[in-house]
Coordinates of C-alpha atoms in Angstrom, one line a residue:
X1 CA 87.1 -18.8 -61.2
X2 CA 84.1 -17.6 -59.2
X3 CA 82.8 -14.3 -60.6
X4 CA 82.1 -11.6 -58.0
X5 CA 78.4 -10.9 -57.7
X6 CA 77.8 -7.2 -58.6
X7 CA 74.9 -5.8 -56.6
X8 CA 72.3 -4.5 -59.1
X9 CA 71.0 -0.9 -58.7
X10 CA 67.6 -0.6 -57.2
X11 CA 64.9 2.0 -57.3
X12 CA 62.0 2.6 -54.9
X13 CA 59.2 5.2 -55.1
X14 CA 57.3 6.7 -52.2
X15 CA 54.1 8.7 -52.4
X16 CA 54.6 12.3 -51.3
X17 CA 52.5 15.2 -50.2
X18 CA 53.1 18.7 -49.0
X19 CA 55.6 17.3 -46.4
X20 CA 58.2 16.5 -49.1
X21 CA 58.5 20.3 -49.9
X22 CA 59.1 20.9 -46.2
X23 CA 61.6 18.1 -46.1
X24 CA 63.7 19.0 -49.1
X25 CA 63.3 22.7 -48.6
X26 CA 64.0 25.5 -51.0
X27 CA 67.7 24.8 -51.3
X28 CA 67.4 21.0 -51.4
X29 CA 69.8 20.8 -48.5
X30 CA 68.2 17.7 -47.0
X31 CA 68.1 15.9 -50.3
X32 CA 71.8 16.6 -50.8
X33 CA 72.6 15.3 -47.3
X34 CA 70.9 12.0 -48.0
X35 CA 72.4 11.6 -51.4
X36 CA 76.0 12.3 -50.2
X37 CA 75.7 10.1 -47.1
X38 CA 74.2 7.1 -48.9
X39 CA 75.5 7.5 -52.5
X40 CA 71.9 7.4 -53.8
X41 CA 69.9 9.6 -56.1
X42 CA 66.6 11.2 -55.0
X43 CA 64.1 12.6 -57.5
X44 CA 60.7 14.1 -56.6
X45 CA 58.3 14.0 -59.5
X46 CA 54.6 13.3 -60.2
X47 CA 53.6 12.8 -56.6
X48 CA 56.4 10.3 -55.9
X49 CA 59.9 10.5 -54.6
X50 CA 62.3 8.0 -56.2
X51 CA 65.4 6.7 -54.5
X52 CA 68.0 5.1 -56.8
X53 CA 71.2 3.3 -56.0
X54 CA 72.6 0.1 -54.5
X55 CA 70.0 -2.0 -52.9
X56 CA 71.3 -1.7 -49.3
X57 CA 71.7 2.1 -49.6
X58 CA 68.3 2.5 -51.1
X59 CA 66.7 0.5 -48.3
X60 CA 68.3 2.8 -45.7
X61 CA 67.3 5.9 -47.7
X62 CA 63.7 4.6 -47.9
X63 CA 63.5 4.2 -44.2
X64 CA 65.1 7.5 -43.4
X65 CA 62.8 9.5 -45.8
X66 CA 59.7 7.6 -44.5
X67 CA 60.6 8.4 -40.9
X68 CA 61.4 12.0 -41.6
X69 CA 58.1 12.4 -43.4
X70 CA 56.2 10.8 -40.5
X71 CA 57.9 13.4 -38.2
X72 CA 56.6 16.2 -40.4
X73 CA 53.2 14.7 -40.6
X74 CA 53.0 14.9 -36.8
X75 CA 53.5 18.7 -37.1
X76 CA 57.1 18.7 -35.9
X77 CA 60.0 20.3 -37.7
X78 CA 63.0 18.5 -39.3
X79 CA 66.4 20.3 -39.2
X80 CA 69.5 19.3 -41.1
X81 CA 70.9 18.0 -37.8
X82 CA 67.9 15.7 -37.5
X83 CA 68.6 14.4 -41.0
X84 CA 72.3 13.7 -40.1
X85 CA 71.3 12.0 -36.9
X86 CA 68.7 9.8 -38.7
X87 CA 71.3 8.8 -41.3
X88 CA 73.9 8.0 -38.7
X89 CA 71.5 5.9 -36.6
X90 CA 69.7 4.2 -39.5
X91 CA 73.0 3.1 -41.0
X92 CA 73.9 1.6 -37.7
X93 CA 70.5 -0.1 -37.7
X94 CA 69.5 1.8 -34.5
X95 CA 66.2 3.2 -35.8
X96 CA 64.5 2.8 -32.4
X97 CA 67.1 5.1 -30.8
X98 CA 66.1 7.8 -33.4
X99 CA 62.5 7.4 -32.5
X100 CA 63.3 7.6 -28.7
X101 CA 65.2 10.8 -29.3
X102 CA 62.3 12.3 -31.4
X103 CA 59.8 11.4 -28.7
X104 CA 61.9 13.0 -25.8
X105 CA 60.5 16.5 -25.4
X106 CA 61.1 18.9 -22.5
X107 CA 58.2 21.4 -22.1
X108 CA 59.7 24.7 -21.0
X109 CA 57.0 27.3 -21.8
X110 CA 53.6 27.4 -23.5
X111 CA 55.0 30.2 -25.7
X112 CA 58.3 28.5 -26.6
X113 CA 59.2 25.3 -28.5
X114 CA 59.9 22.3 -26.4
X115 CA 63.6 21.4 -26.0
X116 CA 64.6 18.1 -27.5
X117 CA 67.9 16.1 -27.3
X118 CA 70.0 16.0 -30.4
X119 CA 71.6 12.6 -30.0
X120 CA 71.8 9.4 -28.0
X121 CA 74.2 10.9 -25.5
X122 CA 71.9 13.9 -24.8
X123 CA 68.9 11.5 -24.4
X124 CA 70.9 9.4 -21.8
X125 CA 71.8 12.7 -20.1
X126 CA 68.1 13.8 -19.8
X127 CA 67.2 10.3 -18.6
X128 CA 69.9 10.4 -15.9
X129 CA 68.6 13.8 -14.7
X130 CA 65.1 12.4 -14.4
X131 CA 66.1 9.4 -12.3
X132 CA 69.0 10.8 -10.1
X133 CA 69.3 13.6 -7.6
X134 CA 72.9 14.4 -8.5
X135 CA 74.1 14.2 -12.1
X136 CA 77.4 15.2 -13.6
X137 CA 77.4 16.1 -17.3
X138 CA 81.0 16.0 -18.5
X139 CA 81.9 16.8 -22.1
X140 CA 83.3 19.3 -24.6
X141 CA 81.8 22.6 -25.6
X142 CA 78.6 22.5 -27.6
X143 CA 77.3 19.2 -26.3
X144 CA 74.3 20.8 -24.6
X145 CA 75.3 20.1 -21.1
X146 CA 74.2 23.3 -19.5
X147 CA 71.3 24.0 -21.9
X148 CA 69.6 20.7 -21.3
X149 CA 70.2 20.9 -17.5
X150 CA 68.5 24.3 -17.5
X151 CA 65.6 23.1 -19.6
X152 CA 65.0 20.3 -17.1
X153 CA 65.2 22.8 -14.3
X154 CA 62.6 25.1 -16.0
X155 CA 60.4 22.1 -16.7
X156 CA 60.6 21.0 -13.1
X157 CA 59.6 24.5 -11.9
X158 CA 56.6 24.7 -14.3
X159 CA 55.4 21.3 -13.1
X160 CA 55.8 22.5 -9.5
X161 CA 58.3 19.7 -8.7
X162 CA 60.6 22.3 -7.2
X163 CA 60.0 25.8 -5.8
X164 CA 63.0 27.5 -7.3
X165 CA 65.9 27.3 -9.7
X166 CA 69.5 28.2 -8.7
X167 CA 72.0 28.7 -11.4
X168 CA 75.6 29.2 -10.5
X169 CA 79.1 29.3 -11.8
X170 CA 82.6 29.8 -10.3
X171 CA 83.9 33.3 -11.1
X172 CA 87.4 32.2 -12.2
X173 CA 89.9 34.9 -13.2
X174 CA 90.6 33.4 -16.6
X175 CA 93.3 35.8 -17.8
X176 CA 91.7 38.7 -16.0
X177 CA 92.0 40.1 -12.5
X178 CA 88.5 40.9 -11.1
X179 CA 89.9 43.5 -8.8
X180 CA 91.1 45.6 -11.8
X181 CA 87.8 45.5 -13.7
X182 CA 85.7 48.6 -13.4
X183 CA 82.3 48.7 -11.6
X184 CA 80.7 47.1 -8.5
X185 CA 81.1 43.5 -7.4
X186 CA 77.9 42.6 -9.3
X187 CA 79.1 44.3 -12.5
X188 CA 82.4 42.5 -12.2
X189 CA 80.8 39.1 -11.7
X190 CA 77.9 39.5 -14.1
X191 CA 79.9 38.7 -17.3
X192 CA 80.6 35.2 -15.9
X193 CA 76.9 34.6 -15.5
X194 CA 75.8 36.0 -18.8
X195 CA 75.6 32.6 -20.6
X196 CA 73.1 31.4 -18.0
X197 CA 70.9 34.4 -18.5
X198 CA 71.0 33.9 -22.3
X199 CA 69.8 30.3 -22.0
X200 CA 67.0 31.4 -19.7
X201 CA 65.8 34.0 -22.1
X202 CA 65.9 31.3 -24.9
X203 CA 63.4 29.2 -22.9
X204 CA 61.2 31.6 -21.1
X205 CA 59.7 35.0 -22.2
X206 CA 61.9 37.9 -21.1
X207 CA 59.2 39.5 -18.9
X208 CA 58.6 36.3 -17.1
X209 CA 62.3 35.7 -16.5
X210 CA 62.6 39.2 -15.0
X211 CA 59.6 38.6 -12.7
X212 CA 60.9 35.2 -11.5
X213 CA 64.3 36.6 -10.8
X214 CA 62.8 39.6 -8.9
X215 CA 60.7 37.1 -6.8
X216 CA 63.7 35.0 -6.1
X217 CA 62.2 32.0 -7.8
X218 CA 65.1 31.9 -10.2
X219 CA 68.5 32.9 -8.7
X220 CA 71.6 33.4 -10.8
X221 CA 74.7 33.8 -8.6
X222 CA 78.4 33.0 -8.4
X223 CA 79.4 29.8 -6.6
X224 CA 80.9 31.8 -3.6
X225 CA 77.4 32.9 -2.7
X226 CA 76.4 29.3 -2.0
X227 CA 78.6 28.9 1.1
X228 CA 76.7 28.3 4.3
X229 CA 73.3 27.7 2.6
X230 CA 71.1 24.6 2.6
X231 CA 69.0 24.4 -0.6
X232 CA 65.7 22.6 -0.2
X233 CA 63.0 22.0 -2.9
X234 CA 65.4 23.5 -5.5
X235 CA 66.8 22.5 -8.9
X236 CA 70.5 23.6 -8.8
X237 CA 72.7 23.8 -11.8
X238 CA 76.5 24.3 -11.4
X239 CA 78.0 25.3 -14.7
X240 CA 81.7 25.4 -15.7
X241 CA 82.4 23.0 -12.7
X242 CA 85.9 22.2 -14.1
X243 CA 86.9 25.6 -12.6
X244 CA 85.9 24.7 -9.0
X245 CA 88.6 23.8 -6.6
X246 CA 88.4 20.6 -4.5
X247 CA 87.1 22.7 -1.5
X248 CA 84.5 24.5 -3.6
X249 CA 83.2 21.2 -5.1
X250 CA 82.8 19.7 -1.6
X251 CA 81.1 22.9 -0.3
X252 CA 78.7 22.9 -3.2
X253 CA 77.7 19.2 -3.1
X254 CA 77.0 19.4 0.7
X255 CA 74.4 22.3 0.1
X256 CA 71.9 19.8 -1.3
X257 CA 68.7 19.8 0.8
X258 CA 65.5 17.8 0.9
X259 CA 63.4 17.7 -2.4
X260 CA 66.3 19.1 -4.4
X261 CA 68.1 18.0 -7.6
X262 CA 71.5 19.0 -8.7
X263 CA 73.2 18.9 -12.1
X264 CA 76.9 19.7 -12.4
X265 CA 78.3 20.4 -15.8
X266 CA 81.8 21.0 -17.1
X267 CA 84.6 20.3 -19.6
X268 CA 87.6 18.8 -18.0
X269 CA 89.8 19.7 -21.0
X270 CA 89.2 23.5 -20.4
X271 CA 90.4 24.1 -16.8
X272 CA 91.2 27.8 -16.1
X273 CA 92.4 27.3 -12.5
X274 CA 95.9 28.5 -11.6
X275 CA 98.7 26.0 -12.1
X276 CA 99.0 23.6 -9.3
X277 CA 95.3 23.8 -8.2
X278 CA 93.3 20.6 -8.6
X279 CA 90.0 20.8 -10.5
X280 CA 87.2 19.7 -8.2
X281 CA 85.4 18.2 -11.2
X282 CA 88.3 16.0 -12.1
X283 CA 88.9 14.9 -8.6
X284 CA 85.2 14.2 -7.8
X285 CA 85.0 11.5 -10.4
X286 CA 87.2 9.2 -8.3
X287 CA 85.6 10.2 -5.0
X288 CA 81.9 9.7 -5.8
X289 CA 81.9 7.1 -8.6
X290 CA 80.6 4.3 -6.4
X291 CA 77.8 6.2 -4.7
X292 CA 74.3 5.1 -5.7
X293 CA 72.0 8.0 -6.6
X294 CA 74.9 9.9 -8.3
X295 CA 75.3 9.5 -12.0
X296 CA 78.2 10.5 -14.3
X297 CA 77.2 11.1 -17.9
X298 CA 80.0 11.6 -20.5
X299 CA 79.3 13.4 -23.7
X300 CA 81.6 13.4 -26.7
X301 CA 82.2 15.2 -30.0
X302 CA 79.3 13.1 -31.5
X303 CA 76.9 15.1 -29.2
X304 CA 78.1 18.5 -30.3
X305 CA 75.2 20.5 -31.7
X306 CA 76.9 23.7 -32.7
X307 CA 78.3 24.4 -36.1
X308 CA 79.6 21.2 -37.7
X309 CA 83.1 22.6 -37.6
X310 CA 83.0 22.5 -33.8
X311 CA 82.9 18.7 -33.9
X312 CA 86.0 18.7 -36.1
X313 CA 87.7 21.3 -33.8
X314 CA 87.0 19.2 -30.7
X315 CA 88.3 16.0 -32.4
X316 CA 91.4 17.8 -33.6
X317 CA 92.3 19.0 -30.1
X318 CA 91.7 15.6 -28.6
X319 CA 94.1 14.0 -31.0
X320 CA 96.7 16.8 -31.0
X321 CA 100.1 15.8 -29.5
X322 CA 102.0 19.1 -28.8
X323 CA 105.7 19.2 -29.7
X324 CA 107.9 19.5 -26.6
X325 CA 109.5 22.9 -26.1
X326 CA 112.8 23.0 -27.9
X327 CA 112.2 19.9 -29.9
X328 CA 112.9 20.0 -33.6
X329 CA 110.0 20.0 -35.9
X330 CA 110.3 17.5 -38.7

């Protein structure tokens, strides 16, 4: 009989400085993430951090810790999400992708932190926006579709690559009738546009946002207001595009003028249109898929950057097979 070779435990030690305190944090959350993911043991003592476990796991842990420490040394922050991303990519031996993601920064304001992609899908999405005039970002909630598009729009405006930003959404009556809501037309429509304002305020100082909106440099408006216009030297973001009709999608796409860039975002699993109405976002994938200069980027639950439960919720809905009405449950 040939005896199975049992891999001997291994231990490596890395010199540490103040960065290790930042990395492990007060609650040791990062250390626990690494230990649980790789089945290793991390101990910081006497100026060294020791990693103990099976040789292959220790090797991955050593590279992850070294890379995260180098990020901190550059003066950048490391979040638990960054740690999980590093672990996922380093286990796949895709360390260069992690470095590319860390190096991809979108400058939005001198007083705000740069925006950075949170995964390979988001990095490809940003790259597509840089190199194409029309980009479709399609994926579930929480994948950063709209936020990253708006960050790229703000960055383009600050670099004077465009003269204005136009942010728009279809005002779909999702369970409510606009005509029965109180207030003026603006007050009725404004709740649909609120998420766009929230993202703007997250990237630019409040006073500056207000001033840019008053000047018309940033326009936030419902999709219906785009009809009949030609949008030159603009960065246009159409959000919630799954709720456009075929006619609205065609109208919007034909507004693109010279020197402009358009990003269309949406989640084709959350269409709020009335039964029998075709989603313009679903239809347009077949119509425009062979046109050069137009790029479709598909994001998945792996790109979700909200609470980790959101990933599990998205995955559960994707795999759920509803029971037919009247069918017996077994």
